[in-house]
mmCIF file of C-alpha atoms and ligand atoms in Angstrom:
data_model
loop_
_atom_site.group_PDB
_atom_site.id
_atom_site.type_symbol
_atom_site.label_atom_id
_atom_site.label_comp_id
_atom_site.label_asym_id
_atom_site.label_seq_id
_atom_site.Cartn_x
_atom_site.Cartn_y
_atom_site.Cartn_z
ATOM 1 C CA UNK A 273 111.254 99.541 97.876
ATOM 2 C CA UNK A 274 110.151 96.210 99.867
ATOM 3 C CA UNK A 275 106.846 95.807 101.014
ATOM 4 C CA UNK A 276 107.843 92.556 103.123
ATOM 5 C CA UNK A 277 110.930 91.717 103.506
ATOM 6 C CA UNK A 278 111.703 88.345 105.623
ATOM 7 C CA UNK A 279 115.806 88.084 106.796
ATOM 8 C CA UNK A 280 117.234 84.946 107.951
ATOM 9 C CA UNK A 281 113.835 83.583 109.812
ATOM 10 C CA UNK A 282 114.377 80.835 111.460
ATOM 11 C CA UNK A 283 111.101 78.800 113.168
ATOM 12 C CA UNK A 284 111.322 75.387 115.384
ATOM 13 C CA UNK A 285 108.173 73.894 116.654
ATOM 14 C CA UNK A 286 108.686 72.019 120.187
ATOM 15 C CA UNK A 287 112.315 72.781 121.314
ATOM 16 C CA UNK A 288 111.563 72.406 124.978
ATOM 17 C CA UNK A 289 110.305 68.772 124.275
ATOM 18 C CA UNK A 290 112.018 65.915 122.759
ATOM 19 C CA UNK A 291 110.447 66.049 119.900
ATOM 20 C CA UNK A 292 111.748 69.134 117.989
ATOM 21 C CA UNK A 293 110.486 69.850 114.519
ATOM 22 C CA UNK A 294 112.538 72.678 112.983
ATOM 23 C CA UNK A 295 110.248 74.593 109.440
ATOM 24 C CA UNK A 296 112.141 77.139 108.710
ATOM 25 C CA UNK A 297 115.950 78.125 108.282
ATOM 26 C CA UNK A 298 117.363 80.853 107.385
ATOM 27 C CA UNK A 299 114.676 82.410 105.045
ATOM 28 C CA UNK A 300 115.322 84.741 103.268
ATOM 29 C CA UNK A 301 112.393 86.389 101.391
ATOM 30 C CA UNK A 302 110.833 90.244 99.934
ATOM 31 C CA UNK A 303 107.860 91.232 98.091
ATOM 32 C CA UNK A 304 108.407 94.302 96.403
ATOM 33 C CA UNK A 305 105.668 97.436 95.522
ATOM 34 C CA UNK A 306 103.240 96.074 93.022
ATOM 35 C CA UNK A 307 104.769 92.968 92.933
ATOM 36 C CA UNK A 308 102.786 89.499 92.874
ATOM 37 C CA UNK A 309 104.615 86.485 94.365
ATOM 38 C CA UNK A 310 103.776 83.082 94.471
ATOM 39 C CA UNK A 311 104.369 80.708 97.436
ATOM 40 C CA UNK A 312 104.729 77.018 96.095
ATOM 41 C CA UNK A 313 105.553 74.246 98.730
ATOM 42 C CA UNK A 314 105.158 70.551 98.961
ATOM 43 C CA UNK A 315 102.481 69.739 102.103
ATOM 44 C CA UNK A 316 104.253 69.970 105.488
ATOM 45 C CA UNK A 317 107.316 72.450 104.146
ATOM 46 C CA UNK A 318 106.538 75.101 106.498
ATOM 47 C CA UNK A 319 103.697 77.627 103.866
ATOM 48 C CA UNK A 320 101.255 78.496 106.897
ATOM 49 C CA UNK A 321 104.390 78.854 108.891
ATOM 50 C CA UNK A 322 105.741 81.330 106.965
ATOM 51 C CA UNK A 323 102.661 83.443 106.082
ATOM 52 C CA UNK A 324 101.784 83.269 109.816
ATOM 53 C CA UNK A 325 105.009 85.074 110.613
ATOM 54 C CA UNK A 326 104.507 87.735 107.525
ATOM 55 C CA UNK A 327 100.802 88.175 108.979
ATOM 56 C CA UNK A 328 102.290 88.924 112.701
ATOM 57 C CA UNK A 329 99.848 86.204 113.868
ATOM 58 C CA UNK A 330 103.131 84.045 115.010
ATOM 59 C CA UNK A 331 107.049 85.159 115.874
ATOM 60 C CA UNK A 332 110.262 83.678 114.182
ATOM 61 C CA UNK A 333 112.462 82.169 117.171
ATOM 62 C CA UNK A 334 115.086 84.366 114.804
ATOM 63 C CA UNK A 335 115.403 86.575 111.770
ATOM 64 C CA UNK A 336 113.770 90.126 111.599
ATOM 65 C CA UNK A 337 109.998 90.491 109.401
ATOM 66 C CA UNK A 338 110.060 94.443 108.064
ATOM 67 C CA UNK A 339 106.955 95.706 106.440
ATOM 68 C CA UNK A 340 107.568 98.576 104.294
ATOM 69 C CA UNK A 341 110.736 98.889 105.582
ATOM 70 C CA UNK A 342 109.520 98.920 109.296
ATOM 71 C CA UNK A 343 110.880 96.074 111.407
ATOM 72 C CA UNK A 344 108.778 94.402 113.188
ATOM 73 C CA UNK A 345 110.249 91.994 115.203
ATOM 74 C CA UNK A 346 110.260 92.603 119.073
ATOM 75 C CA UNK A 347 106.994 95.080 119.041
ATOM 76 C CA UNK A 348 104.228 94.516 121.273
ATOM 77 C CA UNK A 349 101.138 92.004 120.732
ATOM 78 C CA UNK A 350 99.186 95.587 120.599
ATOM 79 C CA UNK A 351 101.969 97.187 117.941
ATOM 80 C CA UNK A 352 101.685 93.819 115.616
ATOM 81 C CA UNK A 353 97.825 93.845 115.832
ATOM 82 C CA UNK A 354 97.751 97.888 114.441
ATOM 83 C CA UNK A 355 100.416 97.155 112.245
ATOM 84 C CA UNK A 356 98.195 93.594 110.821
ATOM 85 C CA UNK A 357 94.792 96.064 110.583
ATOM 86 C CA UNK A 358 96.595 98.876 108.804
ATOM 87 C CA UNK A 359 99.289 97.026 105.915
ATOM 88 C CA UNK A 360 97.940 93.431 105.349
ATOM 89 C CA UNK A 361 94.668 91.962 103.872
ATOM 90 C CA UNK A 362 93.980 87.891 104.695
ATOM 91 C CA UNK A 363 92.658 85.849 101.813
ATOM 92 C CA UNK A 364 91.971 82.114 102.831
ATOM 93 C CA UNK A 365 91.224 78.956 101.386
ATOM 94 C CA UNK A 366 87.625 79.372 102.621
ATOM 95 C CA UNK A 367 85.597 82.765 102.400
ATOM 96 C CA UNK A 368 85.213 83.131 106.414
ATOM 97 C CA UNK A 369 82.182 85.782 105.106
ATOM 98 C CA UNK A 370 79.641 86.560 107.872
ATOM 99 C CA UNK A 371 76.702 84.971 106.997
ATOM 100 C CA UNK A 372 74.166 87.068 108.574
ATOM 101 C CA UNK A 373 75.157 90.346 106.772
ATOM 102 C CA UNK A 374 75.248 91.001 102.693
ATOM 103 C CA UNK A 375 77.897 90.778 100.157
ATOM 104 C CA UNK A 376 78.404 94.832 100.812
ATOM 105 C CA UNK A 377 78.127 94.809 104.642
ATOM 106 C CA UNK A 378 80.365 92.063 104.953
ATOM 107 C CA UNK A 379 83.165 94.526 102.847
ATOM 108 C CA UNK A 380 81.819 97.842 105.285
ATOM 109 C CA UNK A 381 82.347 96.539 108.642
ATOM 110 C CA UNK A 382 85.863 96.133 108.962
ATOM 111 C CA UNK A 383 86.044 99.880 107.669
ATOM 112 C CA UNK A 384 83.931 101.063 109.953
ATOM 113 C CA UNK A 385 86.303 98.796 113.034
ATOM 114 C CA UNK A 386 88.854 101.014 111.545
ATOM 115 C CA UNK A 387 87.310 104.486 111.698
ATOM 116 C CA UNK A 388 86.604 105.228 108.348
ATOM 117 C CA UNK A 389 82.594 106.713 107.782
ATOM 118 C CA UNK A 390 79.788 105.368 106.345
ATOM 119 C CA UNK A 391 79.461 106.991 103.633
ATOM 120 C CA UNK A 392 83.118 106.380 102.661
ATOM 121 C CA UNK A 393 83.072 102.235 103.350
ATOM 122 C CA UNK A 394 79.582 101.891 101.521
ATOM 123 C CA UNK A 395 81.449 103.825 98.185
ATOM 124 C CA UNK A 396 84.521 101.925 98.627
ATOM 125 C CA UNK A 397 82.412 98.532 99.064
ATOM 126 C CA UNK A 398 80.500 99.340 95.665
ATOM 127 C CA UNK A 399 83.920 100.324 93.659
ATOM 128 C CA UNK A 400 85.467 96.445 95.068
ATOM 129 C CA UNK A 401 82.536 94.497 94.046
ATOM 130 C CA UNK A 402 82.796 96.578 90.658
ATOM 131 C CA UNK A 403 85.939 96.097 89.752
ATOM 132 C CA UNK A 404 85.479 92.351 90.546
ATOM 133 C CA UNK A 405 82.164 92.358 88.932
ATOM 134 C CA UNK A 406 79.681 91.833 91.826
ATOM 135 C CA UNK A 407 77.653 95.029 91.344
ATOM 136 C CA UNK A 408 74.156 93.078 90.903
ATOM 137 C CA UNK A 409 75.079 90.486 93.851
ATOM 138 C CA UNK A 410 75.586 93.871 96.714
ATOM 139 C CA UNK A 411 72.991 93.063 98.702
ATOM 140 C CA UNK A 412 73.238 88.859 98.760
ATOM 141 C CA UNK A 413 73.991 87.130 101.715
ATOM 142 C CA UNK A 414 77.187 84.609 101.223
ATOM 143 C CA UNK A 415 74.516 81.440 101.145
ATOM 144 C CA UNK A 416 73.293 83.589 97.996
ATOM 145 C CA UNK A 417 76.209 83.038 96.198
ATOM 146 C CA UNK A 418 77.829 80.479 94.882
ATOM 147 C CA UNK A 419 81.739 79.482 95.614
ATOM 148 C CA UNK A 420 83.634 81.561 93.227
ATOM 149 C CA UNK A 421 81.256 84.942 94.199
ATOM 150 C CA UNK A 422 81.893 84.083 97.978
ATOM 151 C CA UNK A 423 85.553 83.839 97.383
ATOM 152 C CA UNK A 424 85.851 87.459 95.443
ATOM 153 C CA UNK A 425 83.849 89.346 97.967
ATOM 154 C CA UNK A 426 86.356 87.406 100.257
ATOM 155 C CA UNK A 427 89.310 89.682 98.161
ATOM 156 C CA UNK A 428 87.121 92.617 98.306
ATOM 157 C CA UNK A 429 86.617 92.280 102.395
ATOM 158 C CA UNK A 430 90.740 91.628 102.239
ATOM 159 C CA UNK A 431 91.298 94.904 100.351
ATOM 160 C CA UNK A 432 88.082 97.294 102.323
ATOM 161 C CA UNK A 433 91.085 99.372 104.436
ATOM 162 C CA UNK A 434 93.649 99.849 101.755
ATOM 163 C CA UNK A 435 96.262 97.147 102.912
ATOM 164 C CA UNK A 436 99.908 97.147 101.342
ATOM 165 C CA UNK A 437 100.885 93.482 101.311
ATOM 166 C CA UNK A 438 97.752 90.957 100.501
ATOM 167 C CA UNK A 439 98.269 87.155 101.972
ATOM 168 C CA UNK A 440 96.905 84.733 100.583
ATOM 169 C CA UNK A 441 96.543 80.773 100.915
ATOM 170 C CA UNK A 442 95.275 79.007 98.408
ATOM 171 C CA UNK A 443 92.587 81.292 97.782
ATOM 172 C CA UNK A 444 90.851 79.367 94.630
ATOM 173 C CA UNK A 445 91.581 75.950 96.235
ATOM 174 C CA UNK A 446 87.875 75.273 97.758
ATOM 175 C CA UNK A 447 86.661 75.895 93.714
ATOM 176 C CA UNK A 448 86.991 73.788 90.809
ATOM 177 C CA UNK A 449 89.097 73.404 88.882
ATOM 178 C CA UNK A 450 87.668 76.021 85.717
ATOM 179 C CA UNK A 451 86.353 78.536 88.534
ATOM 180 C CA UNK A 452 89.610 78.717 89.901
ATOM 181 C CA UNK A 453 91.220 79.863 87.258
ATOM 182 C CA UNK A 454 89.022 82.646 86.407
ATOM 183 C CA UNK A 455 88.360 83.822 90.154
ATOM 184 C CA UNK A 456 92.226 83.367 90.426
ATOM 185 C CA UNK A 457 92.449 86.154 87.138
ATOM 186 C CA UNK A 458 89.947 88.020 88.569
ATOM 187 C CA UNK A 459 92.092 88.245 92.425
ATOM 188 C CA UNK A 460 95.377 89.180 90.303
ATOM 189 C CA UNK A 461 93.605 92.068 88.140
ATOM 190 C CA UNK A 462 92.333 93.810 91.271
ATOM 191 C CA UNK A 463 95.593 93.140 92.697
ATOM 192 C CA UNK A 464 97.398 94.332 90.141
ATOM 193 C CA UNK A 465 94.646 97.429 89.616
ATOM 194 C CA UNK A 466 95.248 98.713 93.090
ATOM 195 C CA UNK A 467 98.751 98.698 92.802
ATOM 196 C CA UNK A 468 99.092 96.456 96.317
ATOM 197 C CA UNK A 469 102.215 93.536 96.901
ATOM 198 C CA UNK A 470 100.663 90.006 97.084
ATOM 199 C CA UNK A 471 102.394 86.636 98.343
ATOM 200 C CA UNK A 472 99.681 84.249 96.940
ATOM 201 C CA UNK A 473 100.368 80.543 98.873
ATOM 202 C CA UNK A 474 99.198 77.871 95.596
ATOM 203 C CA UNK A 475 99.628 74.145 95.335
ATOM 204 C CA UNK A 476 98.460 75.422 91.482
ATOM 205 C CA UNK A 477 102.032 75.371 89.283
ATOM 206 C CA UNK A 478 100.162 77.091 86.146
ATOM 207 C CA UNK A 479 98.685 79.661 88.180
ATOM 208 C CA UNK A 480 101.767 80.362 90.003
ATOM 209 C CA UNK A 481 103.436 81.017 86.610
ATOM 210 C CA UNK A 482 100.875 84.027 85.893
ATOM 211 C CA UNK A 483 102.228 85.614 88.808
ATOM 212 C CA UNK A 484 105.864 87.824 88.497
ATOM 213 C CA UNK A 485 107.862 85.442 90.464
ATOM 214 C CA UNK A 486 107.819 81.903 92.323
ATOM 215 C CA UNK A 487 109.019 81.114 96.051
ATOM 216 C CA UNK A 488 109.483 77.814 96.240
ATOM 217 C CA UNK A 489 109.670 76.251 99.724
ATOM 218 C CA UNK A 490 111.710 73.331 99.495
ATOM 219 C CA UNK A 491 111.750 69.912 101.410
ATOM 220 C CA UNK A 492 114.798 70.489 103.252
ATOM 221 C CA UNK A 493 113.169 74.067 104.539
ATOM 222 C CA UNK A 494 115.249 76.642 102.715
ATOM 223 C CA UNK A 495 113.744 78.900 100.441
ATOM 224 C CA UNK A 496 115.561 80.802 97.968
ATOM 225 C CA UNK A 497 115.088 85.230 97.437
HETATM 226 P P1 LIG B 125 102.447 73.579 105.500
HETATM 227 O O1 LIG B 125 101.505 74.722 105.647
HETATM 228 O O2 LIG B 125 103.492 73.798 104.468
HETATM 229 O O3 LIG B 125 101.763 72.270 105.323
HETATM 230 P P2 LIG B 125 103.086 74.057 108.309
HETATM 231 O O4 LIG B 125 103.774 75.367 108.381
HETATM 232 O O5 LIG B 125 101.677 73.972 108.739
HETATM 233 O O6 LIG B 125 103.302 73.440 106.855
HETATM 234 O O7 LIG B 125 103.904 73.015 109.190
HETATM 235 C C1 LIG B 125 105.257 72.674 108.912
HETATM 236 C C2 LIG B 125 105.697 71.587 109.872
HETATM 237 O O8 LIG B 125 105.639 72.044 111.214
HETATM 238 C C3 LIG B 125 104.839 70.337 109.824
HETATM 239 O O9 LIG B 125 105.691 69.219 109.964
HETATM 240 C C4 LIG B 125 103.923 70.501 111.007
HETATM 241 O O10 LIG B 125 103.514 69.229 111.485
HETATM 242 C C5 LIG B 125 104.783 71.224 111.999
HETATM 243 N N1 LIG B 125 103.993 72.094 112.880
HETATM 244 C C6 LIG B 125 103.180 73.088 112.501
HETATM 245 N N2 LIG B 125 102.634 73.717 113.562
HETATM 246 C C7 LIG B 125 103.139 73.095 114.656
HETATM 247 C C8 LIG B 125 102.971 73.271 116.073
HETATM 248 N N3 LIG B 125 102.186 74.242 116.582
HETATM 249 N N4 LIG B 125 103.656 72.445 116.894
HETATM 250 C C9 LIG B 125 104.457 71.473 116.398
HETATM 251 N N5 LIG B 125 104.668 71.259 115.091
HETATM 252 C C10 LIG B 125 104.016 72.062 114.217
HETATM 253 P P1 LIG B 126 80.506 80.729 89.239
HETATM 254 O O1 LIG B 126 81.065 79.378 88.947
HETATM 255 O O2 LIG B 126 80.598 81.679 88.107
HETATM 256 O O3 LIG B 126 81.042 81.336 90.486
HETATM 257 P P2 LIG B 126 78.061 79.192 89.430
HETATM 258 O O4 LIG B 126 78.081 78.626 88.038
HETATM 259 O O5 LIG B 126 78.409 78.329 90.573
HETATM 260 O O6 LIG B 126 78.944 80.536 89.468
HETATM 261 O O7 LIG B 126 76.625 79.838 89.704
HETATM 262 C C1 LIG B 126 75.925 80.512 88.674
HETATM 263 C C2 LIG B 126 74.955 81.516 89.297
HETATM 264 O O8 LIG B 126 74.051 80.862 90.201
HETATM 265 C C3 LIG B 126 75.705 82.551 90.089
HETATM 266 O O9 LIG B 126 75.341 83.845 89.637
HETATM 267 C C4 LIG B 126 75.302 82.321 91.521
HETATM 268 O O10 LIG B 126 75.111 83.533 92.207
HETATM 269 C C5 LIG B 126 74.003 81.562 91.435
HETATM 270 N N1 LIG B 126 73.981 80.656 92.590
HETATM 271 C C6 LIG B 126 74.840 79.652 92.857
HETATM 272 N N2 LIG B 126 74.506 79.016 93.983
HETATM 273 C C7 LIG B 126 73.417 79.629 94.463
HETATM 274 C C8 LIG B 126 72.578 79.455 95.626
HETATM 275 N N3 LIG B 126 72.840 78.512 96.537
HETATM 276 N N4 LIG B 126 71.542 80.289 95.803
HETATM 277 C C9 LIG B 126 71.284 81.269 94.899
HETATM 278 N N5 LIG B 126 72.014 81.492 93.804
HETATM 279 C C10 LIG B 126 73.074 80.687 93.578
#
């Protein structure tokens, strides 16, 4: 019942040059159905690495990356790039919100890149920004808002086509230090609400330990199930 599941990846940066710099060995990781993992890793130990390969935005040199039980490995650029749009939702450190469009277009228009009507984004925009208790700031542009309201229509815009697997790196760490921790609560309720699997990347220990279980990403590159 894995959402991701990550099998003996292996990544090494330069190996035609001299100057080879092996992340990742033998990894071994899964995220199971409703399931809220953190990611905790010194600086340098391979985190964007690793939730580059479980976004399909970068290849293991080995291993196989399955997404609800679906592996991945070998497909197409095109294959990856349907398979990113339909089961994963991106959370950065930094809202990446267009600034030109409101709070509620900014959570309709990757629906409506995927199809769906609307009618159907505009409701679906409305229930996010509910649930993470936005209602009154629907029609503000991202300037509008301050840092902690940028980042949760940021987990909103991440959640607009129903992904299975959120990713997320360090998604409070542009707020301070008592924002974060409630816009941190407020990304694992909604998480937890809509029943998705979440690998949430945190230098934070005590918000890691809110979450069901911690990944730690050790020095020497190894990471433990
Ligand atoms: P983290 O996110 O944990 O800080 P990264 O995954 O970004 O770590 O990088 C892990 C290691 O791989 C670092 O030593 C980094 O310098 C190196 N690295 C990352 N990307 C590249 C690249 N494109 N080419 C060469 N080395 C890289
Ligand atoms: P929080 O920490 O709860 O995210 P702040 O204390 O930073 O919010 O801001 C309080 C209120 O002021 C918020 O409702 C926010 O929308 C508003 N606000 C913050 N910055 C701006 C701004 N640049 N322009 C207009 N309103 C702002």
């Amino acid at each position: 019942n894995d959402v991701l599941r990550l099998e003996n990846i292996s990544k090494t940066y330069g190996k035609d040059g001299t100057a080879a710099v092996p992340v990742l060995k033998d990894l071994n990781l899964r995220v199971g159905a409703g399931e809220v993992v953190a990611l905790v890793a010194p600086s340098g130990a391979g985190k964007s690495t690793l939730l580059h390969i479980a976004g399909l935005l970068d290849t293991p040199d080995s291993g196989r990356v399955l997404l609800k039980g679906r592996d991945l490995t070998g497909l197409s650029d095109k294959l990856r790039t349907a398979a990113r749009r339909e089961e994963l939702g991106f959370v950065y450190q930094f809202h990446h919100l267009l600034p030109e469009f409101t709070a509620e277009e900014n959570i309709v228009l990757p629906q409506l890149a995927n199809g769906v009507s609307e009618k159907i984004s505009k409701e679906r925009a409305r229930d996010l920004l509910g649930r993470v208790g936005l209602t009154h700031r629907a029609d503000h542009r991202p300037a509008q808002l301050s840092g902690g309201e940028q980042q949760r229509v940021a987990f909103c815009r991440a959640l607009a086509n129903g992904p299975a697997l959120l990713l997320a790196d360090e998604p409070t760490g542009n707020l301070d230090p008592g924002t974060s921790d409630r816009v941190f609560d407020v990304l694992v309720s909604l998480v937890r609400e809509t029943g998705l699997a979440a690998l949430i990347a945190t230098h934070n220990l005590q918000l890691a330990e809110r979450m069901d279980r911690i990944i730690r990403l050790g020095e020497g590159a190894r990471a433990e199930m």
